[in-house]
Coordinates of C-alpha atoms in Angstrom, one line a residue:
X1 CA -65.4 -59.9 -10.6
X2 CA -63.8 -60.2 -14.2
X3 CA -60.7 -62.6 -13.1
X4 CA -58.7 -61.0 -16.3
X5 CA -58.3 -57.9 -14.6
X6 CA -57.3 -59.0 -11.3
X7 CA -53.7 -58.5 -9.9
X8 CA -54.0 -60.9 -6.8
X9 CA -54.4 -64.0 -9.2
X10 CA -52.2 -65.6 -11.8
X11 CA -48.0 -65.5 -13.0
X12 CA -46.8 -62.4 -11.6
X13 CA -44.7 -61.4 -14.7
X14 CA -47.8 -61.7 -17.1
X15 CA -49.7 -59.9 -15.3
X16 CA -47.6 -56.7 -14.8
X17 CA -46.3 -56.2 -18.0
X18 CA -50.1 -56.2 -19.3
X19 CA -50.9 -53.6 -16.8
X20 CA -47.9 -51.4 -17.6
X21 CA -47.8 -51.4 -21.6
X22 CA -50.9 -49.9 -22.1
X23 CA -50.0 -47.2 -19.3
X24 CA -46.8 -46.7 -21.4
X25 CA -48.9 -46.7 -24.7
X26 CA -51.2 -44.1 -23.0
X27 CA -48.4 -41.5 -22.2
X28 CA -46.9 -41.5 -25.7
X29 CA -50.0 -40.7 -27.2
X30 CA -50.3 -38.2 -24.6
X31 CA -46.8 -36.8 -26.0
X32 CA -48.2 -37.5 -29.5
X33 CA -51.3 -35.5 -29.6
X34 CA -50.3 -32.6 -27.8
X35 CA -47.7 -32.2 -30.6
X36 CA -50.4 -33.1 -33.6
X37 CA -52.8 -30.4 -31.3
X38 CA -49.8 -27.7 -31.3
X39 CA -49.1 -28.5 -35.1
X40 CA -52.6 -27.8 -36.4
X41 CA -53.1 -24.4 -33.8
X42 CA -49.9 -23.3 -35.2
X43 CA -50.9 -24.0 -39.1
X44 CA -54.5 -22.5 -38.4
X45 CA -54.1 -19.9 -36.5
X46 CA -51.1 -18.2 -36.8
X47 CA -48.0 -17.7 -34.1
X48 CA -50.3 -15.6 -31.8
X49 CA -53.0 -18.1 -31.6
X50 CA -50.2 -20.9 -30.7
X51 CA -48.7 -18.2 -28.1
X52 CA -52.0 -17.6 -26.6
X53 CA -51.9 -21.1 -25.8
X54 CA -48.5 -21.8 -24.8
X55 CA -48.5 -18.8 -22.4
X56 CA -51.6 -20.3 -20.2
X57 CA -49.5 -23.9 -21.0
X58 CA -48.6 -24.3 -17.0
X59 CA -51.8 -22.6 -15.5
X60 CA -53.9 -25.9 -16.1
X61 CA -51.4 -27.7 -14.5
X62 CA -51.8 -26.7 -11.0
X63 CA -55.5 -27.8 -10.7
X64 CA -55.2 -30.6 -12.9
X65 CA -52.4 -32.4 -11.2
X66 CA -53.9 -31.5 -7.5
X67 CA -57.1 -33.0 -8.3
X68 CA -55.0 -36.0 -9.9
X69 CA -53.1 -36.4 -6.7
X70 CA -56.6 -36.7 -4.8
X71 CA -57.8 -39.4 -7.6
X72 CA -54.9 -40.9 -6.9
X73 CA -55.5 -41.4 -2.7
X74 CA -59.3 -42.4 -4.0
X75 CA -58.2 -45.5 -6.5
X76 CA -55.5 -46.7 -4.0
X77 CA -58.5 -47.6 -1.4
X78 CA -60.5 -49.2 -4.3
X79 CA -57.5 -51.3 -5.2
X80 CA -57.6 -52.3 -1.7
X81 CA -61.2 -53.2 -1.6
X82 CA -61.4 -54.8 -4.9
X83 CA -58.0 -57.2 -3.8
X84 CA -60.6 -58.1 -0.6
X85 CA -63.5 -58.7 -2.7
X86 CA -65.3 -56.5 -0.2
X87 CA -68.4 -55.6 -3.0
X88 CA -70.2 -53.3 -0.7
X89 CA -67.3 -50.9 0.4
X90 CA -66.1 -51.2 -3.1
X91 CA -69.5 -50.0 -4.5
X92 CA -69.6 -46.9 -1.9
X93 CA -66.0 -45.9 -2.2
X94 CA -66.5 -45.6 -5.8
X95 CA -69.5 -43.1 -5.6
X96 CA -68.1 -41.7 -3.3
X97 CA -64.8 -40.8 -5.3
X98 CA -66.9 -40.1 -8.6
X99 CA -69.1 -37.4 -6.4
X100 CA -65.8 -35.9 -5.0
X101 CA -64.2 -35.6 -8.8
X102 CA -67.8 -34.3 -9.8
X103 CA -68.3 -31.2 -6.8
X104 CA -64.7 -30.5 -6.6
X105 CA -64.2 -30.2 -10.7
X106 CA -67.1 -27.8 -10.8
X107 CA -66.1 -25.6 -8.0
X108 CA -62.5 -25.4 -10.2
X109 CA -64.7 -24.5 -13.5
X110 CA -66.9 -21.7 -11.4
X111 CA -63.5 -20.0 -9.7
X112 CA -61.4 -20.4 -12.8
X113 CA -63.8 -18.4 -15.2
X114 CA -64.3 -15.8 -12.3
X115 CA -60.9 -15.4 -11.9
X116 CA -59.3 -15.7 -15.5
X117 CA -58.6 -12.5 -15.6
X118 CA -56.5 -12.2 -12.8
X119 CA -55.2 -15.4 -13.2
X120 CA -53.7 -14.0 -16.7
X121 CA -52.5 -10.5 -15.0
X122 CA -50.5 -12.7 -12.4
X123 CA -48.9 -15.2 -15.8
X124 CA -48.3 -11.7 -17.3
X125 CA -50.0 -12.4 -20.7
X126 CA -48.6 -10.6 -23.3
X127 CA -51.4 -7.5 -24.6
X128 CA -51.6 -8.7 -28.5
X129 CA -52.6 -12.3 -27.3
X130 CA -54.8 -11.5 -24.1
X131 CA -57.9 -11.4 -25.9
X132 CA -57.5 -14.4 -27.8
X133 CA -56.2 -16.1 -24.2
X134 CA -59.0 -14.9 -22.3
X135 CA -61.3 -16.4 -24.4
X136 CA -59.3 -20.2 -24.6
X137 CA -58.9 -19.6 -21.1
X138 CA -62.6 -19.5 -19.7
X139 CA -63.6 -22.1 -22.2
X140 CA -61.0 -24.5 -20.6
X141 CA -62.0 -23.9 -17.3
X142 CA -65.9 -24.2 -18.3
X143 CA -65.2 -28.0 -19.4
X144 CA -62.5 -28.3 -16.5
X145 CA -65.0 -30.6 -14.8
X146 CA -65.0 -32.8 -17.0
X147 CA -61.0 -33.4 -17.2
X148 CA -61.3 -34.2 -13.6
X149 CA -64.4 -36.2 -13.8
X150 CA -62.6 -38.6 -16.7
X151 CA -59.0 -39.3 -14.5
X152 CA -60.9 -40.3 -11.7
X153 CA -63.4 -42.5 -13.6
X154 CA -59.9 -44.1 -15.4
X155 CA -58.0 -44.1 -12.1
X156 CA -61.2 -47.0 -11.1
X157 CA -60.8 -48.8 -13.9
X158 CA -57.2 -49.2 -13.5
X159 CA -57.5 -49.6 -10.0
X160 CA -59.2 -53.0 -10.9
X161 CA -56.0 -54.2 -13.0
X162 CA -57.6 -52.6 -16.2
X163 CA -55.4 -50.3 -18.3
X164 CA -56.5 -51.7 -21.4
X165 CA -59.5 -49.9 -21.8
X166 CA -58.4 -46.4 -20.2
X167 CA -56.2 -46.7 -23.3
X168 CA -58.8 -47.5 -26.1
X169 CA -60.5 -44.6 -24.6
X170 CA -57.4 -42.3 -24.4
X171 CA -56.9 -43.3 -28.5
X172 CA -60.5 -42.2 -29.5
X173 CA -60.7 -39.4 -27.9
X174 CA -57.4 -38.0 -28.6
X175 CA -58.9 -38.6 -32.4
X176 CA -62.1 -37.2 -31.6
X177 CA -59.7 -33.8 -30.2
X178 CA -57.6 -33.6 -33.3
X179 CA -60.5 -33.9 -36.2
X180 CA -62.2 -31.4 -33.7
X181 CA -59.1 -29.0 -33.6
X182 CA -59.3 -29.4 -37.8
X183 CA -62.6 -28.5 -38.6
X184 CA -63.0 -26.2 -35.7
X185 CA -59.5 -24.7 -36.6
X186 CA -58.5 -25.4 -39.7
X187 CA -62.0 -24.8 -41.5
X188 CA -64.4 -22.8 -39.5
X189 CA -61.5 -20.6 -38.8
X190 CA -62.4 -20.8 -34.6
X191 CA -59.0 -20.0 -33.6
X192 CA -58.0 -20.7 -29.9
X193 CA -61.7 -20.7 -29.1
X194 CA -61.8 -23.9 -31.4
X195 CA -58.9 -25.4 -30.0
X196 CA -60.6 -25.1 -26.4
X197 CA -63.8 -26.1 -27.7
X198 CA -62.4 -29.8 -29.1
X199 CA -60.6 -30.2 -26.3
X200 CA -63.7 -29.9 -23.6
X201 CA -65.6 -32.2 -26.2
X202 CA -63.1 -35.0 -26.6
X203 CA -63.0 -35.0 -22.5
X204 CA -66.7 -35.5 -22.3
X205 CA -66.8 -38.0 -24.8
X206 CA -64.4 -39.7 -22.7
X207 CA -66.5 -39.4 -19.4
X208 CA -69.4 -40.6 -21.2
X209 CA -67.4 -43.9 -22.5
X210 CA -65.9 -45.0 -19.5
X211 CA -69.0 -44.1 -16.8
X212 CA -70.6 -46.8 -19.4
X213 CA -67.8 -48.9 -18.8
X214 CA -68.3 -48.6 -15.4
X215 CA -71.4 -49.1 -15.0
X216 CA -71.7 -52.4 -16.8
X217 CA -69.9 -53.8 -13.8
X218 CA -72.7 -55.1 -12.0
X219 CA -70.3 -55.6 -8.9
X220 CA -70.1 -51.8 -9.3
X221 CA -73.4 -50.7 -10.3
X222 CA -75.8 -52.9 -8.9
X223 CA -78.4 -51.1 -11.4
X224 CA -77.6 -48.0 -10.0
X225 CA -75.9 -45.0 -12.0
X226 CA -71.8 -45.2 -11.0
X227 CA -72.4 -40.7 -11.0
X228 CA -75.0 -39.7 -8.8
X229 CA -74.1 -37.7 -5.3
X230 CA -73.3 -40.2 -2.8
X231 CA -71.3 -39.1 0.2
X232 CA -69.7 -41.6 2.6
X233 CA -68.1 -39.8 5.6
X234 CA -65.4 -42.6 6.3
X235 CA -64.3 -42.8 2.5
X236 CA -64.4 -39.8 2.3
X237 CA -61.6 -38.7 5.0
X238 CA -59.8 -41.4 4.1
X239 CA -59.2 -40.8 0.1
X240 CA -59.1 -37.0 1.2
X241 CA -55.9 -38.2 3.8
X242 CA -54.0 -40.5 1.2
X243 CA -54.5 -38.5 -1.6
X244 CA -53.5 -35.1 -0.2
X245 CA -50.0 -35.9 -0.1
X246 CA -49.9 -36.9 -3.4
X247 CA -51.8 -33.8 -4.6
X248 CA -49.2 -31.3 -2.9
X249 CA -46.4 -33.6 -4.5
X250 CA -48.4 -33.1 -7.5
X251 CA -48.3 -29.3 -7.7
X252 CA -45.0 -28.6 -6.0
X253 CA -43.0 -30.8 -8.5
X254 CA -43.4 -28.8 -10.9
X255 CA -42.6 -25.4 -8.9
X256 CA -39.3 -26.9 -8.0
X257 CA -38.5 -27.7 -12.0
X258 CA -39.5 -24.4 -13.0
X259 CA -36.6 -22.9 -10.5
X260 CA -34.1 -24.8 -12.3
X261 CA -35.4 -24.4 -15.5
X262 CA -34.8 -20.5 -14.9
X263 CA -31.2 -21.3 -13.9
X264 CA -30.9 -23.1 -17.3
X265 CA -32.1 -19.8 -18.9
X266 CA -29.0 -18.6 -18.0
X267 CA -26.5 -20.6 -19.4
X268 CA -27.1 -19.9 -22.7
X269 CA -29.0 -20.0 -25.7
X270 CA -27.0 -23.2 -26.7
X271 CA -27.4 -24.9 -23.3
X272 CA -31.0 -24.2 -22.9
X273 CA -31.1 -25.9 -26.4
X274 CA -29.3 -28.7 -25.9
X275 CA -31.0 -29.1 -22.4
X276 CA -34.2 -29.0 -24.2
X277 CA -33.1 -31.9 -26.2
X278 CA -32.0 -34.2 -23.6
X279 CA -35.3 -33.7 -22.1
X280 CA -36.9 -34.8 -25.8
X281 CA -34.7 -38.1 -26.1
X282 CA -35.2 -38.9 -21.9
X283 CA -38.9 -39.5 -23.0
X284 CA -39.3 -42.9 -22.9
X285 CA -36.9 -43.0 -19.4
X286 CA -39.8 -40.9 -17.6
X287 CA -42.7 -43.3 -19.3
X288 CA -41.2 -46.4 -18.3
X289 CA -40.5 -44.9 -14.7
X290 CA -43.4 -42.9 -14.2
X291 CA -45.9 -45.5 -15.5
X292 CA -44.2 -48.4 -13.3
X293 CA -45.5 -46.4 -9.8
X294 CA -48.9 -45.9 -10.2
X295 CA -48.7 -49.8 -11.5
X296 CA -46.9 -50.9 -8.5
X297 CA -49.4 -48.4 -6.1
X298 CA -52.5 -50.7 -7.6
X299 CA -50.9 -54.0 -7.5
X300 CA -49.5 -53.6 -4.2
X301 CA -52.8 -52.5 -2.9
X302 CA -54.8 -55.3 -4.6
X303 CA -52.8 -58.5 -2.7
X304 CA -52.5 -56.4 0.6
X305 CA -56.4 -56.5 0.7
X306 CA -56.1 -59.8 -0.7
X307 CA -53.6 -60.6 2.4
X308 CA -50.9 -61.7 -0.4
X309 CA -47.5 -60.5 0.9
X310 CA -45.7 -62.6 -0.2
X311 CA -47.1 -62.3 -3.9
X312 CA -46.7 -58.3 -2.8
X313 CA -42.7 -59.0 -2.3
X314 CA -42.6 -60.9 -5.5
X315 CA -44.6 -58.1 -7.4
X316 CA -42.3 -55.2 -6.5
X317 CA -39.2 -57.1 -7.0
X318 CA -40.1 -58.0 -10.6
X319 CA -41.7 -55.0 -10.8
X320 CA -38.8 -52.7 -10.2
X321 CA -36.6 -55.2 -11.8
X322 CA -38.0 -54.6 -15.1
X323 CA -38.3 -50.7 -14.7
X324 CA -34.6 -50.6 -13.9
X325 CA -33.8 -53.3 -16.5
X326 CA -35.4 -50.9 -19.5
X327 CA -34.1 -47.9 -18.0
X328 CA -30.5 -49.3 -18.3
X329 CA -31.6 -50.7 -22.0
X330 CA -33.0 -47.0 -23.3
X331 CA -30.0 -45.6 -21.1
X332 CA -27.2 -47.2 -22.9
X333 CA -28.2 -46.3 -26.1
X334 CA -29.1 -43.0 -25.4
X335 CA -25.0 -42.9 -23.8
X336 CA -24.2 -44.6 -27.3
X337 CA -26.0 -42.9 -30.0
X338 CA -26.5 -39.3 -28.2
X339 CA -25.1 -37.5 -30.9
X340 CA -27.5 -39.2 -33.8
X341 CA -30.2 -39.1 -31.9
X342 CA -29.5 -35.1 -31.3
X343 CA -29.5 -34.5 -34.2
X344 CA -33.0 -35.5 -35.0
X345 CA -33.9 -32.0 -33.7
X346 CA -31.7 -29.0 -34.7
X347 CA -31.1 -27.9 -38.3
X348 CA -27.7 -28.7 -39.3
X349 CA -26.0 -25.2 -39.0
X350 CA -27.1 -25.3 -35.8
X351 CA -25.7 -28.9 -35.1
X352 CA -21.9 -28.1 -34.5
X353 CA -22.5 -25.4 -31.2
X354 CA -25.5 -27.8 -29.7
X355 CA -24.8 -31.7 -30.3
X356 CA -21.7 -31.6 -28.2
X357 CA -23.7 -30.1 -25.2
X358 CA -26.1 -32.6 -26.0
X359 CA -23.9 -35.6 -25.7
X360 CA -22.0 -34.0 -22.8
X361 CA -25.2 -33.7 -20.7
X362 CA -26.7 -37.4 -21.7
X363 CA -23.5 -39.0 -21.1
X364 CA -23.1 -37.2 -17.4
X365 CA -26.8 -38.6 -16.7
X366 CA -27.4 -41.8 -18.4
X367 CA -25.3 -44.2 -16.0
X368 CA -27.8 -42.8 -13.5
X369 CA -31.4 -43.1 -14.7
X370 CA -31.4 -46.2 -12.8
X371 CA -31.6 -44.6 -8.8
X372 CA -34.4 -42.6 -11.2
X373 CA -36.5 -45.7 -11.8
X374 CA -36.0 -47.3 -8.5
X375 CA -37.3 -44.2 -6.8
X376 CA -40.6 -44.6 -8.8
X377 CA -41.3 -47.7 -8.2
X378 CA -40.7 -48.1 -4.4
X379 CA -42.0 -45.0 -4.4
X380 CA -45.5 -46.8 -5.8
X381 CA -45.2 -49.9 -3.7
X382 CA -45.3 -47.9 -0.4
X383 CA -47.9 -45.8 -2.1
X384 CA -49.9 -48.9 -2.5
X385 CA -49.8 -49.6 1.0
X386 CA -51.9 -46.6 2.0
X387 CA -48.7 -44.5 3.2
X388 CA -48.8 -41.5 1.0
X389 CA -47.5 -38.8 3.2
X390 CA -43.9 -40.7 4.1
X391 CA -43.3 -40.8 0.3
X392 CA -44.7 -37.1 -0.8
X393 CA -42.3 -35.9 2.4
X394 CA -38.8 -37.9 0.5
X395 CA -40.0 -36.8 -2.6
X396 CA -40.1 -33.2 -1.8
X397 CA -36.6 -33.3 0.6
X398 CA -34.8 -35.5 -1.6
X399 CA -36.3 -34.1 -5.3
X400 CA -37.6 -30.5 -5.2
X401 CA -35.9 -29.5 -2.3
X402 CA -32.3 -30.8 -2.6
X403 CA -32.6 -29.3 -6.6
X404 CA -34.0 -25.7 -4.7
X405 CA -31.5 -25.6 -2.2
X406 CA -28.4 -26.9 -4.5
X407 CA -29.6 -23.9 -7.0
X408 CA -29.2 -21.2 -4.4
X409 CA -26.3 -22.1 -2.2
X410 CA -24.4 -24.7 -4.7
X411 CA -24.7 -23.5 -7.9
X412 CA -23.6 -19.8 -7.3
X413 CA -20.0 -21.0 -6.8
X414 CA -19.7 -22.8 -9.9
X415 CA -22.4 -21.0 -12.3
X416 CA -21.7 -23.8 -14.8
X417 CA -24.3 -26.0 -16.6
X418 CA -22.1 -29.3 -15.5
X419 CA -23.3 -28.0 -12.1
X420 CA -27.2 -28.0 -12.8
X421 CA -26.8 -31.8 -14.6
X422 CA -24.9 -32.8 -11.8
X423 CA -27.9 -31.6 -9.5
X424 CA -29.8 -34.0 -11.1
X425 CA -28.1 -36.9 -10.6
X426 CA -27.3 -36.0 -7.1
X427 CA -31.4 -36.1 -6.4
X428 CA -31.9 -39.3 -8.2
X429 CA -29.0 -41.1 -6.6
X430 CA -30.6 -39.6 -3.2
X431 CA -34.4 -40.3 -4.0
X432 CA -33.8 -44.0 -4.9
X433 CA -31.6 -44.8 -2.1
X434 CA -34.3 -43.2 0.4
X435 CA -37.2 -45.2 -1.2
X436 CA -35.3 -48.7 -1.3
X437 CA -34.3 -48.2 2.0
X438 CA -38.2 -46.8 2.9
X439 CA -39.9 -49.7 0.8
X440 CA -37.6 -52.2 2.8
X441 CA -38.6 -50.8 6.7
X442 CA -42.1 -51.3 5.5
X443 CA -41.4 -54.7 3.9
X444 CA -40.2 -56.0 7.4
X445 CA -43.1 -54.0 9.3
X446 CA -45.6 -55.4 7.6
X447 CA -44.0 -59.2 7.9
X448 CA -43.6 -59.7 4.2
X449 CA -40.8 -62.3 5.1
X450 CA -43.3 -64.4 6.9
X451 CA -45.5 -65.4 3.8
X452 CA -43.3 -66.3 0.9
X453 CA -46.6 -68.0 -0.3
X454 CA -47.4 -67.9 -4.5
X455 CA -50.5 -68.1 -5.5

């Protein structure tokens, strides 16, 4: 096995930053290319052709995050098997997950282009953009499969300690997608229907690329193709029960935001601005947090096959240390420079009713991003110890639930935007207090304090 990539070997510190930064890397140009994606759509093709897009926005979401919540249940158990060196289960389980990724994203490509239309009656699409919709919309679905297909075949890779190439990967074929959106766009004049087109062909290429990459692991592919129907009963149950969790975490999220969001709606035109902003500038606060729990689920399951706990404790300490440590960093400079920053993104005649909000808000959150970043990346370690459904069950009472309940009983009595932000904080504050005390009960049930060994 290549010893660069393994996370049950070497200085602790090293080897977690270079797992996270290209994680980091990967979800900025994320950010990056859906706004170059959005720019050319709305150059090309005209407000309706950018609405037409915007109005399906959320719809992918649902399937996309499910499947990547099952992915996610699938790469902890390889970590776990690659940390043992077990070659044989590591060889099945990874068949196994490709043929799950590969049956279950075509059956979401069959029902979506069946049921497109309906889909777009129940997102009540607009009648000037439906055509031009309908037509993005089963063109996205058709290369669904592939979407699905790719995050699970990256999900391996960086179960084995490898984010590097996962982000050489992401780079090309987010270039690949925008030079497709140009010409398709821009100068055959394809519309939406271009749009969707370079977008399903930048996600092949990508499958393409990393099954290669895969399969020039010969601990992986023995000479055999890594994509081929393979179905092992055991694995199977198993990354179907870990990842579960985390798929319904995946797709409720989202539901519970959108409620708020919808109280936000009416507070204002300037709130909903100024919120809007916050959101912007909190960027690199939900990459560094978001990207340390997934790096924290692989490393964590890596030494516990390897039978490292104490490297485990070590791990997560550091780990969360430096999550929290460049929250507070990007967090006190947000509290600082709020205003300047805000102003990056309104016109000036606008800047006088919205910046105030906006440094109001960030001030009111940024001394607690912290409990923010702790709950991430406890959240990750217990992950990592094949416990998903504890930590999709606080997410959901102490996140989406808490912000649901705090909407509908709370919020009436105030009906005040100080409210909402203060909402916010209150889940944090009670998410990373139930994950450090969680990640703790574990620590001592799985006798972390008896091996202080380093290796």
């Amino acid at each position: 096995m290549k010893k660069e990539f393994d996370l049950t070997k070497g200085n602790i510190p090293s080897a977690l930053t270079a797992f996270i930064v290209p994680m980091i890397l990967g979800s900025l140009i994320q950010q990056l290319y859906t706004t170059a994606d959005a720019v050319i759509v709305g150059q090309f093709a005209g407000k309706a052709g950018l609405a037409a897009i915007d109005s399906v926005h959320t719809l992918f979401k649902f399937p996309i995050n499910f499947m990547n919540g099952l992915s996610a249940g699938a790469t902890i158990l390889i970590s776990g098997y690659y940390g043992a060196k077990d070659e044989k289960s590591l060889r099945c389980c990874v068949r196994t997950a490709n043929t799950l990724a590969l049956v279950l994203g075509v059956i979401c490509a069959i029902a979506g282009v069946l049921f497109t239309p309906q889909l777009l009656d129940i997102m009540a699409v607009p009648q000037d953009i439906y055509p031009q919709t309908l037509i993005y919309c089963r063109i996205y679905f058709g290369g669904i499969w592939a979407m699905v297909l790719y995050n699970m075949m990256s999900g391996i890779l960086r179960s084995f300690g490898d984010s590097r190439r996962p982000l050489a990967v992401l780079i090309f074929s987010s270039l690949v997608n925008i030079v497709g959106d140009y010409l398709l766009v821009g100068i055959f004049r394809m519309g939406v229907q271009g749009a969707a087109i370079a977008t399903i062909a930048a996600q092949m290429v990508s499958v393409l690329l990393v099954s290669r990459m895969l399969q020039k692991m010969k601990h992986i592919s023995e000479g055999k193709p890594v994509i081929h129907v393979h179905f092992c009963a055991e694995h199977m149950s198993i990354m179907v029960k870990t990842g579960i969790p985390l798929a319904l975490q995946a797709i409720l999220f989202p539901i519970a935001n959108s409620i708020v969001q919808a109280s936000v709606n009416g507070m204002g035109t300037d709130s909903i601005a100024a919120w809007g902003i916050c959101d912007k500038m909190n960027l690199l606060i939900w990459l560094i947090a978001d990207a340390m729990s997934p790096a924290l689920t692989t490393y964590t399951a890596q030494n516990l096959g390897a039978k490292q706990m104490g490297r485990v404790k070590k791990g997560v300490f550091f780990g969360t240390g430096i999550s929290v440590g460049a929250v507070a960093l990007v967090s006190l400079v947000l509290y600082l420079g709020a205003g300047i920053i805000g102003s990056w993104f309104v016109p000036s005649s606008d800047r006088a009713a919205v910046i105030p909000l906006v440094i109001q808000y960030t001030r009111m959150m940024a001394p607690f991003f912290i409990f923010y970043a702790m709950a991430e990346a406890f959240s990750g370690a217990c992950c990592g110890m094949g416990d998903t459904l504890k930590p999709m069950v606080t997410t959901l009472v102490t996140v989406c639930l808490l912000r649901v309940v705090c909407i509908f009983f709370v919020l009436p009595g105030f009906r005040t935007m100080e409210c909402i932000v203060y909402i916010y904080i209150a889940s944090w504050i009670a998410a990373g207090m139930a994950f450090t005390g969680m990640y703790m009960w574990k620590q001592k049930k799985l006798g972390f304090h008896s091996d202080v060994s380093e290796t």
